[in-house]
Amino acid sequence: MTARTSGLDIPALAAELGGTGSAVLWEELTWQEARSTAAERDAVIIPVGAVEQHGPHLPLNVDTLICQAVAQGVSALTGVPVIPPLSFGVSGSHGDFAGTVALRPETLISVVEDVIDSLHASGVRQFVLLNGHIWNNGSLDVSAEKLRVRHRDSRVRALGYVTMYPGPEVDGHVTYGRALMHANYFETSVMLHLHPGLVRMDRATSHVDVDSFWDYRMDQVSETGVWGRDVAEANAEHGAAEFDRCVHTTARAVAAAVREPWPDPAHRPGDTK
């Protein structure tokens, strides 16, 4: 993990934010360690990705790989454990492009509910749903609302891995599409940093994004599955800077979140005490 965040002072940030510099991977704990970790940290990061087409130059699991890497970086800086990624997402809108494995929105909601119910039974009470695919947003927001109602002793928040720094700062070479970043300059650069062996830059293509009120299936508006310009200019240096910023800003947000005071459990509407 530390090699991936080459521009960050990992030891200093970890000392400040509560981590050790190494990610806490839930799946590598024993059951006794999981119980004690839940008691100590009381929080977990749940990466949610997708397996879907990413143009002719990127693999299907881009959204999962980037989100998992950010989640592990945040864990290393904060000490909050991270579970294995939920690798399938709401991806049906890619339509006729081959390779995509899609869940129905209702299915993703149910999966997230089951995962959080299981973690709740292990003692976890704070859940960060870290999203790597924009069309998962609706399902994750619904999941968070349902779980806040079901588990009154818990806190649930869904956010994208770029949410904690302003959208205009994301250098994706995309103007339109409601911040849609798909197989574009941003994602390609980050993948060149994280997994250069999976990027086929000799096949890179671009797509001039256009303004539109409606959201469309990707196969209705893109010939190659790409949305964004200047993909051939993507580079690992830019990807490293963007990745570091995602990790750093999200880690600061998560470190503050898990220390945020809880509401008074005895509080009721109309209580003036």
PDB file of C-alpha atoms in Angstrom:
ATOM      1  CA  MET A   1       0.000   0.000   0.000  1.00  0.00           C
ATOM      2  CA  THR A   2       2.697   2.473   0.947  1.00  0.00           C
ATOM      3  CA  ALA A   3       4.354   2.091  -2.479  1.00  0.00           C
ATOM      4  CA  ARG A   4       1.110   3.131  -4.144  1.00  0.00           C
ATOM      5  CA  THR A   5       0.905   6.377  -2.173  1.00  0.00           C
ATOM      6  CA  SER A   6       4.410   7.485  -3.034  1.00  0.00           C
ATOM      7  CA  GLY A   7       3.718  11.181  -2.575  1.00  0.00           C
ATOM      8  CA  LEU A   8       2.355  10.971   0.972  1.00  0.00           C
ATOM      9  CA  ASP A   9       4.254  10.960   4.266  1.00  0.00           C
ATOM     10  CA  ILE A  10       2.686   7.701   5.419  1.00  0.00           C
ATOM     11  CA  PRO A  11       4.298   7.452   8.893  1.00  0.00           C
ATOM     12  CA  ALA A  12       3.408  11.037   9.815  1.00  0.00           C
ATOM     13  CA  LEU A  13      -0.155  10.820   8.523  1.00  0.00           C
ATOM     14  CA  ALA A  14      -0.747   7.443  10.167  1.00  0.00           C
ATOM     15  CA  ALA A  15       0.511   8.792  13.495  1.00  0.00           C
ATOM     16  CA  GLU A  16      -1.873  11.735  13.158  1.00  0.00           C
ATOM     17  CA  LEU A  17      -4.936   9.834  11.925  1.00  0.00           C
ATOM     18  CA  GLY A  18      -4.714   6.663  14.016  1.00  0.00           C
ATOM     19  CA  GLY A  19      -3.258   4.048  11.689  1.00  0.00           C
ATOM     20  CA  THR A  20      -0.043   2.076  11.568  1.00  0.00           C
ATOM     21  CA  GLY A  21       0.871   2.591   7.920  1.00  0.00           C
ATOM     22  CA  SER A  22      -0.416  -0.877   6.975  1.00  0.00           C
ATOM     23  CA  ALA A  23      -3.993  -1.663   6.013  1.00  0.00           C
ATOM     24  CA  VAL A  24      -6.101  -3.750   8.416  1.00  0.00           C
ATOM     25  CA  LEU A  25      -7.565  -6.455   6.160  1.00  0.00           C
ATOM     26  CA  TRP A  26     -10.668  -7.971   7.747  1.00  0.00           C
ATOM     27  CA  GLU A  27     -10.390 -11.253   5.840  1.00  0.00           C
ATOM     28  CA  GLU A  28      -6.911 -11.926   7.208  1.00  0.00           C
ATOM     29  CA  LEU A  29      -7.991 -11.702  10.848  1.00  0.00           C
ATOM     30  CA  THR A  30      -8.935 -14.697  12.951  1.00  0.00           C
ATOM     31  CA  TRP A  31     -12.401 -14.632  14.475  1.00  0.00           C
ATOM     32  CA  GLN A  32     -10.923 -13.668  17.828  1.00  0.00           C
ATOM     33  CA  GLU A  33      -8.962 -10.846  16.203  1.00  0.00           C
ATOM     34  CA  ALA A  34     -12.071  -9.691  14.342  1.00  0.00           C
ATOM     35  CA  ARG A  35     -13.989  -9.542  17.611  1.00  0.00           C
ATOM     36  CA  SER A  36     -11.282  -7.535  19.357  1.00  0.00           C
ATOM     37  CA  THR A  37     -10.777  -5.273  16.317  1.00  0.00           C
ATOM     38  CA  ALA A  38     -14.504  -4.510  16.221  1.00  0.00           C
ATOM     39  CA  ALA A  39     -14.456  -3.718  19.920  1.00  0.00           C
ATOM     40  CA  GLU A  40     -11.441  -1.431  19.538  1.00  0.00           C
ATOM     41  CA  ARG A  41     -12.211   0.336  16.259  1.00  0.00           C
ATOM     42  CA  ASP A  42     -16.026   0.030  16.053  1.00  0.00           C
ATOM     43  CA  ALA A  43     -15.889   0.855  12.339  1.00  0.00           C
ATOM     44  CA  VAL A  44     -15.262  -0.728   8.963  1.00  0.00           C
ATOM     45  CA  ILE A  45     -14.768   0.356   5.358  1.00  0.00           C
ATOM     46  CA  ILE A  46     -16.783  -1.511   2.712  1.00  0.00           C
ATOM     47  CA  PRO A  47     -15.446  -0.949  -0.837  1.00  0.00           C
ATOM     48  CA  VAL A  48     -18.083  -1.335  -3.559  1.00  0.00           C
ATOM     49  CA  GLY A  49     -16.957  -1.634  -7.165  1.00  0.00           C
ATOM     50  CA  ALA A  50     -18.123  -3.097 -10.451  1.00  0.00           C
ATOM     51  CA  VAL A  51     -17.151  -5.489 -13.232  1.00  0.00           C
ATOM     52  CA  GLU A  52     -18.038  -3.693 -16.463  1.00  0.00           C
ATOM     53  CA  GLN A  53     -16.553  -2.682 -19.770  1.00  0.00           C
ATOM     54  CA  HIS A  54     -13.990   0.119 -19.653  1.00  0.00           C
ATOM     55  CA  GLY A  55     -13.285   0.684 -23.301  1.00  0.00           C
ATOM     56  CA  PRO A  56     -10.766  -1.216 -25.409  1.00  0.00           C
ATOM     57  CA  HIS A  57      -7.750  -0.330 -23.236  1.00  0.00           C
ATOM     58  CA  LEU A  58      -8.758  -1.057 -19.620  1.00  0.00           C
ATOM     59  CA  PRO A  59      -9.840  -4.254 -17.809  1.00  0.00           C
ATOM     60  CA  LEU A  60     -13.364  -4.915 -16.598  1.00  0.00           C
ATOM     61  CA  ASN A  61     -12.510  -4.511 -12.913  1.00  0.00           C
ATOM     62  CA  VAL A  62     -11.229  -0.914 -12.939  1.00  0.00           C
ATOM     63  CA  ASP A  63     -13.864   0.349 -10.495  1.00  0.00           C
ATOM     64  CA  THR A  64     -13.154  -2.464  -8.056  1.00  0.00           C
ATOM     65  CA  LEU A  65      -9.360  -2.199  -8.259  1.00  0.00           C
ATOM     66  CA  ILE A  66      -9.218   1.569  -7.719  1.00  0.00           C
ATOM     67  CA  CYS A  67     -11.810   1.578  -4.942  1.00  0.00           C
ATOM     68  CA  GLN A  68     -10.116  -1.306  -3.130  1.00  0.00           C
ATOM     69  CA  ALA A  69      -6.731   0.427  -3.349  1.00  0.00           C
ATOM     70  CA  VAL A  70      -8.147   3.685  -1.971  1.00  0.00           C
ATOM     71  CA  ALA A  71      -9.929   1.795   0.830  1.00  0.00           C
ATOM     72  CA  GLN A  72      -6.724   0.002   1.812  1.00  0.00           C
ATOM     73  CA  GLY A  73      -4.826   3.288   1.759  1.00  0.00           C
ATOM     74  CA  VAL A  74      -7.433   4.869   4.036  1.00  0.00           C
ATOM     75  CA  SER A  75      -7.231   1.862   6.355  1.00  0.00           C
ATOM     76  CA  ALA A  76      -3.453   2.176   6.567  1.00  0.00           C
ATOM     77  CA  LEU A  77      -3.705   5.831   7.587  1.00  0.00           C
ATOM     78  CA  THR A  78      -6.659   5.500   9.991  1.00  0.00           C
ATOM     79  CA  GLY A  79      -6.521   1.963  11.382  1.00  0.00           C
ATOM     80  CA  VAL A  80     -10.153   1.386  10.331  1.00  0.00           C
ATOM     81  CA  PRO A  81     -10.361  -2.167   8.922  1.00  0.00           C
ATOM     82  CA  VAL A  82     -11.441  -2.787   5.345  1.00  0.00           C
ATOM     83  CA  ILE A  83     -13.378  -5.815   4.129  1.00  0.00           C
ATOM     84  CA  PRO A  84     -12.913  -7.452   0.697  1.00  0.00           C
ATOM     85  CA  PRO A  85     -14.598  -5.422  -2.043  1.00  0.00           C
ATOM     86  CA  LEU A  86     -18.122  -6.059  -3.222  1.00  0.00           C
ATOM     87  CA  SER A  87     -17.000  -6.534  -6.808  1.00  0.00           C
ATOM     88  CA  PHE A  88     -20.282  -6.495  -8.729  1.00  0.00           C
ATOM     89  CA  GLY A  89     -22.364  -3.348  -9.071  1.00  0.00           C
ATOM     90  CA  VAL A  90     -25.292  -1.717 -10.840  1.00  0.00           C
ATOM     91  CA  SER A  91     -23.837  -1.855 -14.347  1.00  0.00           C
ATOM     92  CA  GLY A  92     -26.693  -2.873 -16.623  1.00  0.00           C
ATOM     93  CA  SER A  93     -26.667   0.501 -18.373  1.00  0.00           C
ATOM     94  CA  HIS A  94     -23.585  -0.536 -20.337  1.00  0.00           C
ATOM     95  CA  GLY A  95     -25.998  -2.464 -22.510  1.00  0.00           C
ATOM     96  CA  ASP A  96     -24.542  -4.421 -25.407  1.00  0.00           C
ATOM     97  CA  PHE A  97     -20.847  -4.037 -24.558  1.00  0.00           C
ATOM     98  CA  ALA A  98     -19.550  -7.521 -23.750  1.00  0.00           C
ATOM     99  CA  GLY A  99     -18.086  -8.579 -20.422  1.00  0.00           C
ATOM    100  CA  THR A 100     -20.164  -6.594 -17.960  1.00  0.00           C
ATOM    101  CA  VAL A 101     -21.522  -8.500 -14.934  1.00  0.00           C
ATOM    102  CA  ALA A 102     -24.412  -6.483 -13.511  1.00  0.00           C
ATOM    103  CA  LEU A 103     -26.561  -6.619 -10.400  1.00  0.00           C
ATOM    104  CA  ARG A 104     -30.054  -5.220 -10.252  1.00  0.00           C
ATOM    105  CA  PRO A 105     -30.261  -2.206  -7.927  1.00  0.00           C
ATOM    106  CA  GLU A 106     -32.457  -4.265  -5.595  1.00  0.00           C
ATOM    107  CA  THR A 107     -29.847  -7.014  -5.482  1.00  0.00           C
ATOM    108  CA  LEU A 108     -27.049  -4.659  -4.469  1.00  0.00           C
ATOM    109  CA  ILE A 109     -29.276  -3.217  -1.740  1.00  0.00           C
ATOM    110  CA  SER A 110     -29.893  -6.713  -0.383  1.00  0.00           C
ATOM    111  CA  VAL A 111     -26.205  -7.652  -0.551  1.00  0.00           C
ATOM    112  CA  VAL A 112     -25.166  -4.520   1.356  1.00  0.00           C
ATOM    113  CA  GLU A 113     -27.857  -5.171   3.967  1.00  0.00           C
ATOM    114  CA  ASP A 114     -26.644  -8.730   4.487  1.00  0.00           C
ATOM    115  CA  VAL A 115     -23.001  -7.656   4.747  1.00  0.00           C
ATOM    116  CA  ILE A 116     -23.731  -4.931   7.286  1.00  0.00           C
ATOM    117  CA  ASP A 117     -26.061  -7.187   9.282  1.00  0.00           C
ATOM    118  CA  SER A 118     -23.210  -9.704   9.538  1.00  0.00           C
ATOM    119  CA  LEU A 119     -20.676  -7.089  10.581  1.00  0.00           C
ATOM    120  CA  HIS A 120     -23.141  -5.640  13.079  1.00  0.00           C
ATOM    121  CA  ALA A 121     -23.432  -9.088  14.651  1.00  0.00           C
ATOM    122  CA  SER A 122     -19.639  -9.046  15.083  1.00  0.00           C
ATOM    123  CA  GLY A 123     -19.816  -5.777  17.000  1.00  0.00           C
ATOM    124  CA  VAL A 124     -19.173  -3.174  14.307  1.00  0.00           C
ATOM    125  CA  ARG A 125     -21.343  -0.044  14.601  1.00  0.00           C
ATOM    126  CA  GLN A 126     -19.901   2.410  12.041  1.00  0.00           C
ATOM    127  CA  PHE A 127     -19.989   1.601   8.327  1.00  0.00           C
ATOM    128  CA  VAL A 128     -18.364   3.532   5.483  1.00  0.00           C
ATOM    129  CA  LEU A 129     -19.692   2.378   2.102  1.00  0.00           C
ATOM    130  CA  LEU A 130     -16.874   3.505  -0.202  1.00  0.00           C
ATOM    131  CA  ASN A 131     -18.156   3.560  -3.763  1.00  0.00           C
ATOM    132  CA  GLY A 132     -16.092   3.162  -6.925  1.00  0.00           C
ATOM    133  CA  HIS A 133     -18.903   3.230  -9.505  1.00  0.00           C
ATOM    134  CA  ILE A 134     -21.286   6.161  -9.881  1.00  0.00           C
ATOM    135  CA  TRP A 135     -24.364   4.115 -10.783  1.00  0.00           C
ATOM    136  CA  ASN A 136     -24.133   2.297  -7.449  1.00  0.00           C
ATOM    137  CA  ASN A 137     -25.044   5.573  -5.736  1.00  0.00           C
ATOM    138  CA  GLY A 138     -28.805   5.080  -5.635  1.00  0.00           C
ATOM    139  CA  SER A 139     -28.614   1.568  -4.200  1.00  0.00           C
ATOM    140  CA  LEU A 140     -26.037   2.542  -1.587  1.00  0.00           C
ATOM    141  CA  ASP A 141     -28.073   5.540  -0.460  1.00  0.00           C
ATOM    142  CA  VAL A 142     -31.156   3.333  -0.093  1.00  0.00           C
ATOM    143  CA  SER A 143     -29.118   0.742   1.800  1.00  0.00           C
ATOM    144  CA  ALA A 144     -27.805   3.376   4.178  1.00  0.00           C
ATOM    145  CA  GLU A 145     -31.303   4.679   4.866  1.00  0.00           C
ATOM    146  CA  LYS A 146     -32.709   1.192   5.518  1.00  0.00           C
ATOM    147  CA  LEU A 147     -29.823   0.280   7.822  1.00  0.00           C
ATOM    148  CA  ARG A 148     -30.052   3.514   9.810  1.00  0.00           C
ATOM    149  CA  VAL A 149     -33.649   2.587  10.529  1.00  0.00           C
ATOM    150  CA  ARG A 150     -32.894  -1.062  11.289  1.00  0.00           C
ATOM    151  CA  HIS A 151     -29.857  -0.535  13.508  1.00  0.00           C
ATOM    152  CA  ARG A 152     -30.522   2.481  15.686  1.00  0.00           C
ATOM    153  CA  ASP A 153     -27.167   2.007  17.393  1.00  0.00           C
ATOM    154  CA  SER A 154     -25.234   2.351  14.122  1.00  0.00           C
ATOM    155  CA  ARG A 155     -23.994   4.971  11.684  1.00  0.00           C
ATOM    156  CA  VAL A 156     -23.873   4.369   7.913  1.00  0.00           C
ATOM    157  CA  ARG A 157     -22.517   6.675   5.218  1.00  0.00           C
ATOM    158  CA  ALA A 158     -22.144   6.070   1.484  1.00  0.00           C
ATOM    159  CA  LEU A 159     -19.574   8.155  -0.381  1.00  0.00           C
ATOM    160  CA  GLY A 160     -17.461   7.985  -3.509  1.00  0.00           C
ATOM    161  CA  TYR A 161     -13.713   7.725  -3.254  1.00  0.00           C
ATOM    162  CA  VAL A 162     -13.423  11.198  -4.825  1.00  0.00           C
ATOM    163  CA  THR A 163     -16.237  12.708  -2.746  1.00  0.00           C
ATOM    164  CA  MET A 164     -14.073  14.284  -0.075  1.00  0.00           C
ATOM    165  CA  TYR A 165     -12.378  16.765  -2.389  1.00  0.00           C
ATOM    166  CA  PRO A 166     -14.370  19.128  -4.639  1.00  0.00           C
ATOM    167  CA  GLY A 167     -15.545  17.751  -7.956  1.00  0.00           C
ATOM    168  CA  PRO A 168     -13.972  20.573 -10.010  1.00  0.00           C
ATOM    169  CA  GLU A 169     -10.561  19.478  -8.708  1.00  0.00           C
ATOM    170  CA  VAL A 170     -10.883  16.072 -10.391  1.00  0.00           C
ATOM    171  CA  ASP A 171      -8.839  16.364 -13.573  1.00  0.00           C
ATOM    172  CA  GLY A 172     -10.725  13.875 -15.703  1.00  0.00           C
ATOM    173  CA  HIS A 173     -10.867  15.774 -19.012  1.00  0.00           C
ATOM    174  CA  VAL A 174     -14.647  15.368 -18.915  1.00  0.00           C
ATOM    175  CA  THR A 175     -16.929  18.413 -19.126  1.00  0.00           C
ATOM    176  CA  TYR A 176     -20.379  16.879 -19.424  1.00  0.00           C
ATOM    177  CA  GLY A 177     -22.152  13.780 -18.195  1.00  0.00           C
ATOM    178  CA  ARG A 178     -22.851  14.803 -14.582  1.00  0.00           C
ATOM    179  CA  ALA A 179     -19.253  14.127 -13.517  1.00  0.00           C
ATOM    180  CA  LEU A 180     -19.254  10.770 -15.311  1.00  0.00           C
ATOM    181  CA  MET A 181     -15.695   9.481 -15.492  1.00  0.00           C
ATOM    182  CA  HIS A 182     -15.524   6.284 -17.460  1.00  0.00           C
ATOM    183  CA  ALA A 183     -12.342   4.802 -18.935  1.00  0.00           C
ATOM    184  CA  ASN A 184     -11.223   8.412 -19.317  1.00  0.00           C
ATOM    185  CA  TYR A 185      -8.050  10.406 -18.644  1.00  0.00           C
ATOM    186  CA  PHE A 186      -8.523  10.196 -14.852  1.00  0.00           C
ATOM    187  CA  GLU A 187      -9.242   6.463 -14.569  1.00  0.00           C
ATOM    188  CA  THR A 188      -6.609   5.562 -17.143  1.00  0.00           C
ATOM    189  CA  SER A 189      -3.972   7.620 -15.322  1.00  0.00           C
ATOM    190  CA  VAL A 190      -4.823   6.055 -11.953  1.00  0.00           C
ATOM    191  CA  MET A 191      -4.680   2.579 -13.464  1.00  0.00           C
ATOM    192  CA  LEU A 192      -1.288   3.384 -15.038  1.00  0.00           C
ATOM    193  CA  HIS A 193      -0.133   4.172 -11.499  1.00  0.00           C
ATOM    194  CA  LEU A 194      -1.730   1.201  -9.747  1.00  0.00           C
ATOM    195  CA  HIS A 195      -1.745  -1.566 -12.361  1.00  0.00           C
ATOM    196  CA  PRO A 196       0.225  -0.534 -15.466  1.00  0.00           C
ATOM    197  CA  GLY A 197       0.381  -4.112 -16.701  1.00  0.00           C
ATOM    198  CA  LEU A 198      -3.387  -4.139 -17.168  1.00  0.00           C
ATOM    199  CA  VAL A 199      -3.511  -1.005 -19.333  1.00  0.00           C
ATOM    200  CA  ARG A 200      -3.302  -1.336 -23.147  1.00  0.00           C
ATOM    201  CA  MET A 201      -2.364   2.215 -24.110  1.00  0.00           C
ATOM    202  CA  ASP A 202      -1.877   1.173 -27.740  1.00  0.00           C
ATOM    203  CA  ARG A 203      -5.667   0.654 -27.840  1.00  0.00           C
ATOM    204  CA  ALA A 204      -6.637   3.888 -26.073  1.00  0.00           C
ATOM    205  CA  THR A 205      -9.461   5.892 -27.622  1.00  0.00           C
ATOM    206  CA  SER A 206     -11.280   9.060 -26.598  1.00  0.00           C
ATOM    207  CA  HIS A 207     -14.865  10.246 -26.786  1.00  0.00           C
ATOM    208  CA  VAL A 208     -15.995  13.858 -26.991  1.00  0.00           C
ATOM    209  CA  ASP A 209     -18.504  14.142 -24.153  1.00  0.00           C
ATOM    210  CA  VAL A 210     -21.642  16.131 -24.925  1.00  0.00           C
ATOM    211  CA  ASP A 211     -24.162  18.038 -22.847  1.00  0.00           C
ATOM    212  CA  SER A 212     -27.421  16.201 -22.156  1.00  0.00           C
ATOM    213  CA  PHE A 213     -30.319  16.451 -19.734  1.00  0.00           C
ATOM    214  CA  TRP A 214     -30.903  12.670 -19.802  1.00  0.00           C
ATOM    215  CA  ASP A 215     -28.715   9.801 -18.701  1.00  0.00           C
ATOM    216  CA  TYR A 216     -28.287   7.137 -21.366  1.00  0.00           C
ATOM    217  CA  ARG A 217     -27.054   3.593 -21.660  1.00  0.00           C
ATOM    218  CA  MET A 218     -23.383   3.710 -22.562  1.00  0.00           C
ATOM    219  CA  ASP A 219     -23.963   1.730 -25.745  1.00  0.00           C
ATOM    220  CA  GLN A 220     -26.368   4.458 -26.896  1.00  0.00           C
ATOM    221  CA  VAL A 221     -23.858   7.295 -26.728  1.00  0.00           C
ATOM    222  CA  SER A 222     -20.332   5.827 -27.044  1.00  0.00           C
ATOM    223  CA  GLU A 223     -18.883   3.637 -29.764  1.00  0.00           C
ATOM    224  CA  THR A 224     -16.023   2.297 -27.643  1.00  0.00           C
ATOM    225  CA  GLY A 225     -17.341   2.486 -24.077  1.00  0.00           C
ATOM    226  CA  VAL A 226     -15.162   5.520 -23.240  1.00  0.00           C
ATOM    227  CA  TRP A 227     -16.539   8.845 -21.950  1.00  0.00           C
ATOM    228  CA  GLY A 228     -13.919  11.597 -21.954  1.00  0.00           C
ATOM    229  CA  ARG A 229     -11.189  13.279 -23.968  1.00  0.00           C
ATOM    230  CA  ASP A 230      -7.405  12.995 -24.230  1.00  0.00           C
ATOM    231  CA  VAL A 231      -7.163   9.414 -23.003  1.00  0.00           C
ATOM    232  CA  ALA A 232      -3.929   8.870 -24.940  1.00  0.00           C
ATOM    233  CA  GLU A 233      -2.346  11.603 -22.778  1.00  0.00           C
ATOM    234  CA  ALA A 234      -3.021   9.716 -19.521  1.00  0.00           C
ATOM    235  CA  ASN A 235       0.093   9.065 -17.469  1.00  0.00           C
ATOM    236  CA  ALA A 236       1.152   7.384 -14.228  1.00  0.00           C
ATOM    237  CA  GLU A 237       2.444  10.598 -12.657  1.00  0.00           C
ATOM    238  CA  HIS A 238      -0.963  12.227 -12.886  1.00  0.00           C
ATOM    239  CA  GLY A 239      -2.564   9.001 -11.661  1.00  0.00           C
ATOM    240  CA  ALA A 240      -0.299   8.909  -8.615  1.00  0.00           C
ATOM    241  CA  ALA A 241      -1.162  12.481  -7.673  1.00  0.00           C
ATOM    242  CA  GLU A 242      -4.905  11.866  -8.044  1.00  0.00           C
ATOM    243  CA  PHE A 243      -4.718   8.592  -6.133  1.00  0.00           C
ATOM    244  CA  ASP A 244      -2.776  10.184  -3.276  1.00  0.00           C
ATOM    245  CA  ARG A 245      -5.340  12.954  -3.044  1.00  0.00           C
ATOM    246  CA  CYS A 246      -8.225  10.467  -2.937  1.00  0.00           C
ATOM    247  CA  VAL A 247      -6.549   8.515  -0.126  1.00  0.00           C
ATOM    248  CA  HIS A 248      -5.504  11.584   1.848  1.00  0.00           C
ATOM    249  CA  THR A 249      -8.814  13.444   1.757  1.00  0.00           C
ATOM    250  CA  THR A 250     -10.900  10.336   2.397  1.00  0.00           C
ATOM    251  CA  ALA A 251      -8.642   9.248   5.264  1.00  0.00           C
ATOM    252  CA  ARG A 252      -8.989  12.628   6.969  1.00  0.00           C
ATOM    253  CA  ALA A 253     -12.761  12.444   6.617  1.00  0.00           C
ATOM    254  CA  VAL A 254     -12.973   8.888   7.968  1.00  0.00           C
ATOM    255  CA  ALA A 255     -10.606   9.592  10.872  1.00  0.00           C
ATOM    256  CA  ALA A 256     -12.801  12.522  11.931  1.00  0.00           C
ATOM    257  CA  ALA A 257     -16.019  10.581  11.335  1.00  0.00           C
ATOM    258  CA  VAL A 258     -15.223   7.672  13.630  1.00  0.00           C
ATOM    259  CA  ARG A 259     -14.446  10.145  16.421  1.00  0.00           C
ATOM    260  CA  GLU A 260     -17.551  12.254  15.895  1.00  0.00           C
ATOM    261  CA  PRO A 261     -19.730  12.407  19.029  1.00  0.00           C
ATOM    262  CA  TRP A 262     -22.780  10.162  18.944  1.00  0.00           C
ATOM    263  CA  PRO A 263     -26.279  11.524  19.509  1.00  0.00           C
ATOM    264  CA  ASP A 264     -27.664  10.962  22.996  1.00  0.00           C
ATOM    265  CA  PRO A 265     -29.385   7.551  22.783  1.00  0.00           C
ATOM    266  CA  ALA A 266     -32.009   8.783  25.248  1.00  0.00           C
ATOM    267  CA  HIS A 267     -32.895  11.777  23.069  1.00  0.00           C
ATOM    268  CA  ARG A 268     -36.486  11.977  21.831  1.00  0.00           C
ATOM    269  CA  PRO A 269     -38.285  14.622  19.727  1.00  0.00           C
ATOM    270  CA  GLY A 270     -39.476  17.468  21.883  1.00  0.00           C
ATOM    271  CA  ASP A 271     -36.902  16.762  24.600  1.00  0.00           C
ATOM    272  CA  THR A 272     -35.790  20.136  25.958  1.00  0.00           C
ATOM    273  CA  LYS A 273     -33.393  18.805  28.566  1.00  0.00           C
TER     274      LYS A 273
END
